[in-house]
PDB file of C-alpha atoms in Angstrom:
ATOM      1  CA  GLY J   1     109.173  99.069 124.760  1.00  0.00           C
ATOM      2  CA  ALA J   2     107.086 100.704 122.086  1.00  0.00           C
ATOM      3  CA  VAL J   3     104.315  98.639 120.551  1.00  0.00           C
ATOM      4  CA  VAL J   4     103.629  98.117 116.880  1.00  0.00           C
ATOM      5  CA  SER J   5     100.364  96.380 116.123  1.00  0.00           C
ATOM      6  CA  GLN J   6      99.827  94.513 112.866  1.00  0.00           C
ATOM      7  CA  HIS J   7      96.544  93.115 111.614  1.00  0.00           C
ATOM      8  CA  PRO J   8      95.500  90.580 110.505  1.00  0.00           C
ATOM      9  CA  SER J   9      97.906  87.949 111.772  1.00  0.00           C
ATOM     10  CA  ARG J  10      96.846  85.460 109.148  1.00  0.00           C
ATOM     11  CA  VAL J  11      94.873  85.721 105.925  1.00  0.00           C
ATOM     12  CA  ILE J  12      93.931  83.225 103.278  1.00  0.00           C
ATOM     13  CA  CYS J  13      92.627  84.542  99.981  1.00  0.00           C
ATOM     14  CA  LYS J  14      91.853  83.414  96.473  1.00  0.00           C
ATOM     15  CA  SER J  15      94.136  84.207  93.590  1.00  0.00           C
ATOM     16  CA  GLY J  16      93.260  87.527  91.993  1.00  0.00           C
ATOM     17  CA  THR J  17      91.863  89.186  95.094  1.00  0.00           C
ATOM     18  CA  SER J  18      93.404  92.031  97.062  1.00  0.00           C
ATOM     19  CA  VAL J  19      94.475  91.926 100.681  1.00  0.00           C
ATOM     20  CA  LYS J  20      95.079  94.856 103.028  1.00  0.00           C
ATOM     21  CA  ILE J  21      97.434  94.657 105.988  1.00  0.00           C
ATOM     22  CA  GLU J  22      97.421  97.338 108.678  1.00  0.00           C
ATOM     23  CA  CYS J  23     100.320  98.479 110.806  1.00  0.00           C
ATOM     24  CA  ARG J  24      99.804 100.805 113.758  1.00  0.00           C
ATOM     25  CA  SER J  25     102.186 102.410 116.186  1.00  0.00           C
ATOM     26  CA  LEU J  26     100.198 102.252 119.406  1.00  0.00           C
ATOM     27  CA  ASP J  27     101.994 104.568 121.774  1.00  0.00           C
ATOM     28  CA  PHE J  28     104.140 106.728 119.555  1.00  0.00           C
ATOM     29  CA  GLN J  29     104.041 108.564 116.264  1.00  0.00           C
ATOM     30  CA  ALA J  30     105.976 107.274 113.280  1.00  0.00           C
ATOM     31  CA  THR J  31     106.588 109.445 110.233  1.00  0.00           C
ATOM     32  CA  THR J  32     108.371 106.492 108.667  1.00  0.00           C
ATOM     33  CA  MET J  33     107.410 102.831 108.697  1.00  0.00           C
ATOM     34  CA  PHE J  34     108.984  99.891 106.943  1.00  0.00           C
ATOM     35  CA  TRP J  35     107.525  96.835 105.275  1.00  0.00           C
ATOM     36  CA  TYR J  36     109.390  93.550 105.062  1.00  0.00           C
ATOM     37  CA  ARG J  37     108.685  90.197 103.493  1.00  0.00           C
ATOM     38  CA  GLN J  38     110.021  86.864 104.662  1.00  0.00           C
ATOM     39  CA  PHE J  39     109.872  83.572 102.798  1.00  0.00           C
ATOM     40  CA  PRO J  40     110.235  80.253 104.652  1.00  0.00           C
ATOM     41  CA  LYS J  41     113.719  79.602 106.020  1.00  0.00           C
ATOM     42  CA  GLN J  42     114.947  82.975 104.747  1.00  0.00           C
ATOM     43  CA  SER J  43     115.760  86.268 106.410  1.00  0.00           C
ATOM     44  CA  LEU J  44     113.648  89.418 106.309  1.00  0.00           C
ATOM     45  CA  MET J  45     113.860  91.440 103.110  1.00  0.00           C
ATOM     46  CA  LEU J  46     112.943  95.110 103.042  1.00  0.00           C
ATOM     47  CA  MET J  47     110.194  95.817 100.538  1.00  0.00           C
ATOM     48  CA  ALA J  48     109.476  99.487 100.995  1.00  0.00           C
ATOM     49  CA  THR J  49     109.671 102.522 103.219  1.00  0.00           C
ATOM     50  CA  SER J  50     106.376 104.172 104.045  1.00  0.00           C
ATOM     51  CA  ASN J  51     106.439 107.932 104.545  1.00  0.00           C
ATOM     52  CA  GLU J  52     103.594 109.824 106.191  1.00  0.00           C
ATOM     53  CA  GLY J  53     102.059 112.278 103.781  1.00  0.00           C
ATOM     54  CA  SER J  54     104.183 111.306 100.795  1.00  0.00           C
ATOM     55  CA  LYS J  55     104.848 108.447  98.426  1.00  0.00           C
ATOM     56  CA  ALA J  56     106.457 105.262  99.594  1.00  0.00           C
ATOM     57  CA  THR J  57     109.943 104.310  98.514  1.00  0.00           C
ATOM     58  CA  TYR J  58     110.242 100.807  97.083  1.00  0.00           C
ATOM     59  CA  GLU J  59     113.284  98.563  97.025  1.00  0.00           C
ATOM     60  CA  GLN J  60     114.615  97.350  93.723  1.00  0.00           C
ATOM     61  CA  GLY J  61     112.531  94.565  92.288  1.00  0.00           C
ATOM     62  CA  VAL J  62     109.402  95.344  94.309  1.00  0.00           C
ATOM     63  CA  GLU J  63     106.446  96.306  92.139  1.00  0.00           C
ATOM     64  CA  LYS J  64     104.867  99.476  93.476  1.00  0.00           C
ATOM     65  CA  ASP J  65     101.639  98.877  91.578  1.00  0.00           C
ATOM     66  CA  LYS J  66     101.273  95.471  93.133  1.00  0.00           C
ATOM     67  CA  PHE J  67     102.173  96.410  96.696  1.00  0.00           C
ATOM     68  CA  LEU J  68     100.286  99.611  97.437  1.00  0.00           C
ATOM     69  CA  ILE J  69     101.366 101.475 100.535  1.00  0.00           C
ATOM     70  CA  ASN J  70      99.401 104.217 102.223  1.00  0.00           C
ATOM     71  CA  HIS J  71     100.670 106.119 105.245  1.00  0.00           C
ATOM     72  CA  ALA J  72      97.768 108.423 105.916  1.00  0.00           C
ATOM     73  CA  SER J  73      98.498 109.261 109.536  1.00  0.00           C
ATOM     74  CA  LEU J  74     101.373 109.306 111.988  1.00  0.00           C
ATOM     75  CA  THR J  75     100.233 106.025 113.506  1.00  0.00           C
ATOM     76  CA  LEU J  76      98.942 103.981 110.579  1.00  0.00           C
ATOM     77  CA  SER J  77     100.467 102.499 107.460  1.00  0.00           C
ATOM     78  CA  THR J  78      98.721  99.989 105.223  1.00  0.00           C
ATOM     79  CA  LEU J  79     100.075  97.533 102.683  1.00  0.00           C
ATOM     80  CA  THR J  80      97.665  96.287 100.029  1.00  0.00           C
ATOM     81  CA  VAL J  81      98.674  93.283  97.971  1.00  0.00           C
ATOM     82  CA  THR J  82      96.713  93.724  94.769  1.00  0.00           C
ATOM     83  CA  SER J  83      95.641  90.852  92.535  1.00  0.00           C
ATOM     84  CA  ALA J  84      97.421  88.397  94.774  1.00  0.00           C
ATOM     85  CA  HIS J  85      98.920  85.252  93.308  1.00  0.00           C
ATOM     86  CA  PRO J  86     100.304  82.139  94.989  1.00  0.00           C
ATOM     87  CA  GLU J  87     103.864  83.448  94.638  1.00  0.00           C
ATOM     88  CA  ASP J  88     102.861  86.380  96.884  1.00  0.00           C
ATOM     89  CA  SER J  89     102.289  83.956  99.736  1.00  0.00           C
ATOM     90  CA  SER J  90     104.721  85.026 102.419  1.00  0.00           C
ATOM     91  CA  PHE J  91     105.130  86.459 105.912  1.00  0.00           C
ATOM     92  CA  TYR J  92     104.779  90.253 105.843  1.00  0.00           C
ATOM     93  CA  ILE J  93     106.142  92.328 108.722  1.00  0.00           C
ATOM     94  CA  CYS J  94     105.974  96.030 109.426  1.00  0.00           C
ATOM     95  CA  SER J  95     108.290  98.123 111.542  1.00  0.00           C
ATOM     96  CA  ALA J  96     108.384 101.597 113.015  1.00  0.00           C
ATOM     97  CA  GLY J  97     111.131 103.523 114.717  1.00  0.00           C
ATOM     98  CA  GLN J  98     111.191 105.356 118.006  1.00  0.00           C
ATOM     99  CA  GLY J  99     114.390 107.081 118.969  1.00  0.00           C
ATOM    100  CA  GLU J 100     117.332 104.798 118.232  1.00  0.00           C
ATOM    101  CA  LYS J 101     115.291 101.631 117.967  1.00  0.00           C
ATOM    102  CA  LEU J 102     113.013  99.943 115.503  1.00  0.00           C
ATOM    103  CA  PHE J 103     110.039  97.953 116.715  1.00  0.00           C
ATOM    104  CA  PHE J 104     108.231  95.303 114.736  1.00  0.00           C
ATOM    105  CA  GLY J 105     104.705  94.086 114.328  1.00  0.00           C
ATOM    106  CA  SER J 106     103.846  90.451 114.917  1.00  0.00           C
ATOM    107  CA  GLY J 107     103.614  89.775 111.193  1.00  0.00           C
ATOM    108  CA  THR J 108     100.934  88.678 108.746  1.00  0.00           C
ATOM    109  CA  GLN J 109     101.021  85.246 107.152  1.00  0.00           C
ATOM    110  CA  LEU J 110      99.462  85.551 103.703  1.00  0.00           C
ATOM    111  CA  SER J 111      98.418  82.413 101.875  1.00  0.00           C
ATOM    112  CA  VAL J 112      97.092  82.813  98.341  1.00  0.00           C
ATOM    113  CA  LEU J 113      95.213  79.817  96.982  1.00  0.00           C
TER     114      LEU J 113
ATOM    115  CA  ASP K   1     125.896  99.484 107.457  1.00  0.00           C
ATOM    116  CA  ALA K   2     128.922  97.434 108.370  1.00  0.00           C
ATOM    117  CA  LYS K   3     128.899  93.721 107.546  1.00  0.00           C
ATOM    118  CA  THR K   4     128.511  91.235 110.393  1.00  0.00           C
ATOM    119  CA  THR K   5     129.432  87.565 110.674  1.00  0.00           C
ATOM    120  CA  GLN K   6     127.602  85.185 113.001  1.00  0.00           C
ATOM    121  CA  PRO K   7     127.664  81.411 113.418  1.00  0.00           C
ATOM    122  CA  THR K   8     124.814  79.711 111.631  1.00  0.00           C
ATOM    123  CA  SER K   9     123.590  77.825 114.655  1.00  0.00           C
ATOM    124  CA  MET K  10     124.286  77.165 118.326  1.00  0.00           C
ATOM    125  CA  ASP K  11     122.919  74.955 121.050  1.00  0.00           C
ATOM    126  CA  CYS K  12     122.606  75.819 124.717  1.00  0.00           C
ATOM    127  CA  ALA K  13     121.378  73.886 127.731  1.00  0.00           C
ATOM    128  CA  GLU K  14     118.371  75.273 129.544  1.00  0.00           C
ATOM    129  CA  GLY K  15     119.408  77.301 132.583  1.00  0.00           C
ATOM    130  CA  ARG K  16     122.918  77.917 131.292  1.00  0.00           C
ATOM    131  CA  ALA K  17     124.246  81.124 129.819  1.00  0.00           C
ATOM    132  CA  ALA K  18     123.999  81.480 126.050  1.00  0.00           C
ATOM    133  CA  ASN K  19     126.883  83.415 124.519  1.00  0.00           C
ATOM    134  CA  LEU K  20     126.261  84.501 120.938  1.00  0.00           C
ATOM    135  CA  PRO K  21     129.260  85.972 119.100  1.00  0.00           C
ATOM    136  CA  CYS K  22     129.279  88.502 116.294  1.00  0.00           C
ATOM    137  CA  ASN K  23     132.185  89.807 114.232  1.00  0.00           C
ATOM    138  CA  HIS K  24     132.015  93.291 112.759  1.00  0.00           C
ATOM    139  CA  SER K  25     135.584  94.184 111.858  1.00  0.00           C
ATOM    140  CA  THR K  26     134.605  97.052 109.514  1.00  0.00           C
ATOM    141  CA  ILE K  27     132.455  98.912 112.035  1.00  0.00           C
ATOM    142  CA  SER K  28     132.656 102.697 111.828  1.00  0.00           C
ATOM    143  CA  GLY K  29     133.046 105.055 114.759  1.00  0.00           C
ATOM    144  CA  ASN K  30     129.419 106.173 114.704  1.00  0.00           C
ATOM    145  CA  GLU K  31     127.893 102.736 114.244  1.00  0.00           C
ATOM    146  CA  TYR K  32     126.173 100.877 117.033  1.00  0.00           C
ATOM    147  CA  VAL K  33     125.791  97.149 117.566  1.00  0.00           C
ATOM    148  CA  TYR K  34     122.135  96.066 117.697  1.00  0.00           C
ATOM    149  CA  TRP K  35     120.723  92.682 118.596  1.00  0.00           C
ATOM    150  CA  TYR K  36     117.278  91.470 117.637  1.00  0.00           C
ATOM    151  CA  ARG K  37     115.738  88.037 117.781  1.00  0.00           C
ATOM    152  CA  GLN K  38     112.931  86.371 115.889  1.00  0.00           C
ATOM    153  CA  ILE K  39     110.961  83.586 117.446  1.00  0.00           C
ATOM    154  CA  HIS K  40     109.299  81.340 114.908  1.00  0.00           C
ATOM    155  CA  SER K  41     106.374  82.968 113.057  1.00  0.00           C
ATOM    156  CA  GLN K  42     106.694  86.253 114.943  1.00  0.00           C
ATOM    157  CA  GLY K  43     108.122  89.666 114.162  1.00  0.00           C
ATOM    158  CA  PRO K  44     111.650  90.495 115.325  1.00  0.00           C
ATOM    159  CA  GLN K  45     112.070  91.620 118.915  1.00  0.00           C
ATOM    160  CA  TYR K  46     114.547  94.275 120.019  1.00  0.00           C
ATOM    161  CA  ILE K  47     116.990  92.983 122.618  1.00  0.00           C
ATOM    162  CA  ILE K  48     119.758  95.495 123.218  1.00  0.00           C
ATOM    163  CA  HIS K  49     122.161  97.877 121.521  1.00  0.00           C
ATOM    164  CA  GLY K  50     125.408  99.630 122.367  1.00  0.00           C
ATOM    165  CA  LEU K  51     128.220 101.777 121.022  1.00  0.00           C
ATOM    166  CA  LYS K  52     131.358 100.807 122.928  1.00  0.00           C
ATOM    167  CA  ASN K  53     130.531 100.261 126.566  1.00  0.00           C
ATOM    168  CA  ASN K  54     129.051  97.040 127.804  1.00  0.00           C
ATOM    169  CA  GLU K  55     125.306  97.196 128.195  1.00  0.00           C
ATOM    170  CA  THR K  56     122.840  95.230 130.281  1.00  0.00           C
ATOM    171  CA  ASN K  57     119.087  95.203 130.451  1.00  0.00           C
ATOM    172  CA  GLU K  58     116.412  92.844 131.697  1.00  0.00           C
ATOM    173  CA  MET K  59     116.814  90.575 128.700  1.00  0.00           C
ATOM    174  CA  ALA K  60     120.531  90.310 128.072  1.00  0.00           C
ATOM    175  CA  SER K  61     124.033  91.715 128.312  1.00  0.00           C
ATOM    176  CA  LEU K  62     126.081  93.031 125.415  1.00  0.00           C
ATOM    177  CA  ILE K  63     129.844  92.831 125.612  1.00  0.00           C
ATOM    178  CA  ILE K  64     131.758  94.823 122.989  1.00  0.00           C
ATOM    179  CA  THR K  65     135.500  94.373 122.618  1.00  0.00           C
ATOM    180  CA  GLU K  66     137.728  97.362 123.134  1.00  0.00           C
ATOM    181  CA  ASP K  67     138.570  97.594 119.426  1.00  0.00           C
ATOM    182  CA  ARG K  68     134.822  97.222 118.689  1.00  0.00           C
ATOM    183  CA  LYS K  69     135.486  94.609 116.027  1.00  0.00           C
ATOM    184  CA  SER K  70     133.416  91.972 117.747  1.00  0.00           C
ATOM    185  CA  SER K  71     130.736  91.579 120.372  1.00  0.00           C
ATOM    186  CA  THR K  72     128.916  88.927 122.368  1.00  0.00           C
ATOM    187  CA  LEU K  73     125.288  88.792 123.364  1.00  0.00           C
ATOM    188  CA  ILE K  74     124.798  86.982 126.654  1.00  0.00           C
ATOM    189  CA  LEU K  75     121.516  85.482 127.770  1.00  0.00           C
ATOM    190  CA  PRO K  76     122.385  84.720 131.411  1.00  0.00           C
ATOM    191  CA  HIS K  77     119.930  81.889 132.061  1.00  0.00           C
ATOM    192  CA  ALA K  78     118.543  80.551 128.810  1.00  0.00           C
ATOM    193  CA  THR K  79     115.055  79.100 128.753  1.00  0.00           C
ATOM    194  CA  LEU K  80     113.240  77.132 126.086  1.00  0.00           C
ATOM    195  CA  ARG K  81     111.447  80.345 125.126  1.00  0.00           C
ATOM    196  CA  ASP K  82     114.781  81.839 124.093  1.00  0.00           C
ATOM    197  CA  THR K  83     114.956  79.439 121.143  1.00  0.00           C
ATOM    198  CA  ALA K  84     115.020  81.823 118.183  1.00  0.00           C
ATOM    199  CA  VAL K  85     117.119  83.318 115.400  1.00  0.00           C
ATOM    200  CA  TYR K  86     119.356  86.067 116.769  1.00  0.00           C
ATOM    201  CA  TYR K  87     120.454  88.894 114.504  1.00  0.00           C
ATOM    202  CA  CYS K  88     123.490  91.105 115.093  1.00  0.00           C
ATOM    203  CA  ILE K  89     123.185  94.325 113.095  1.00  0.00           C
ATOM    204  CA  VAL K  90     125.648  97.194 112.929  1.00  0.00           C
ATOM    205  CA  ARG K  91     124.379 100.620 111.928  1.00  0.00           C
ATOM    206  CA  VAL K  92     124.005 104.230 112.964  1.00  0.00           C
ATOM    207  CA  ALA K  93     121.603 104.791 115.830  1.00  0.00           C
ATOM    208  CA  THR K  94     118.377 105.938 114.280  1.00  0.00           C
ATOM    209  CA  GLY K  95     114.844 104.715 114.006  1.00  0.00           C
ATOM    210  CA  ARG K  96     114.388 106.460 110.695  1.00  0.00           C
ATOM    211  CA  ARG K  97     116.232 103.918 108.581  1.00  0.00           C
ATOM    212  CA  ALA K  98     115.331 100.317 107.976  1.00  0.00           C
ATOM    213  CA  LEU K  99     117.331  97.474 109.454  1.00  0.00           C
ATOM    214  CA  THR K 100     119.177  95.140 107.122  1.00  0.00           C
ATOM    215  CA  PHE K 101     118.962  91.562 108.311  1.00  0.00           C
ATOM    216  CA  GLY K 102     121.576  88.910 107.625  1.00  0.00           C
ATOM    217  CA  SER K 103     121.037  85.232 108.215  1.00  0.00           C
ATOM    218  CA  GLY K 104     121.588  85.404 111.994  1.00  0.00           C
ATOM    219  CA  THR K 105     122.330  82.621 114.481  1.00  0.00           C
ATOM    220  CA  ARG K 106     119.733  79.984 115.152  1.00  0.00           C
ATOM    221  CA  LEU K 107     119.895  79.306 118.893  1.00  0.00           C
ATOM    222  CA  GLN K 108     118.347  76.076 120.091  1.00  0.00           C
ATOM    223  CA  VAL K 109     117.904  75.830 123.846  1.00  0.00           C
ATOM    224  CA  GLN K 110     117.865  72.202 124.875  1.00  0.00           C
ATOM    225  CA  PRO K 111     115.927  70.900 127.900  1.00  0.00           C
TER     226      PRO K 111
END
């Protein structure tokens, strides 16, 4: 199946710093990518839809100024968690679609100290 | 997307078939049944999807009832590596819309 690469897999940062997470579609182009967040023992929650060449669409309750999304090319979307705080600690997962299917990255575990 | 109902958890013996049920009584005519799984601390993995006919691939089989109100994912010979949360999702067949995840079924394969 199609491959979605996500980097880094794990990041630890200090409170107040910013963290960038990259999501790449390796063998296909994706005009749309999706970013999810997952807290321990919970299901995945959609945060935002990343659109190549235009602004991202955020789900209700997700702060667009805190979670900056850039989709500069057909194979790369980035999520930047700005001024991270301990409550932002979570598992972040990206996804991209090819045909009728969505494929997911391996996820990024963010720990904010 | 139509609502789905899955058991919270299931156990299966290693080497035996794992049969995971899903109810989707409000499914629309153009909605497909998708199955994904999430192994601990990894991103979800696509397993299989289908509209009305039974489907089989190298990972699993999908059996959809004739009225399409329920389906069963079958892992023919479960291994310990199949221990995961399995999500049944009903939606139109497109990669341009996000998936909505419910709570899924936690499958524990026992040695």
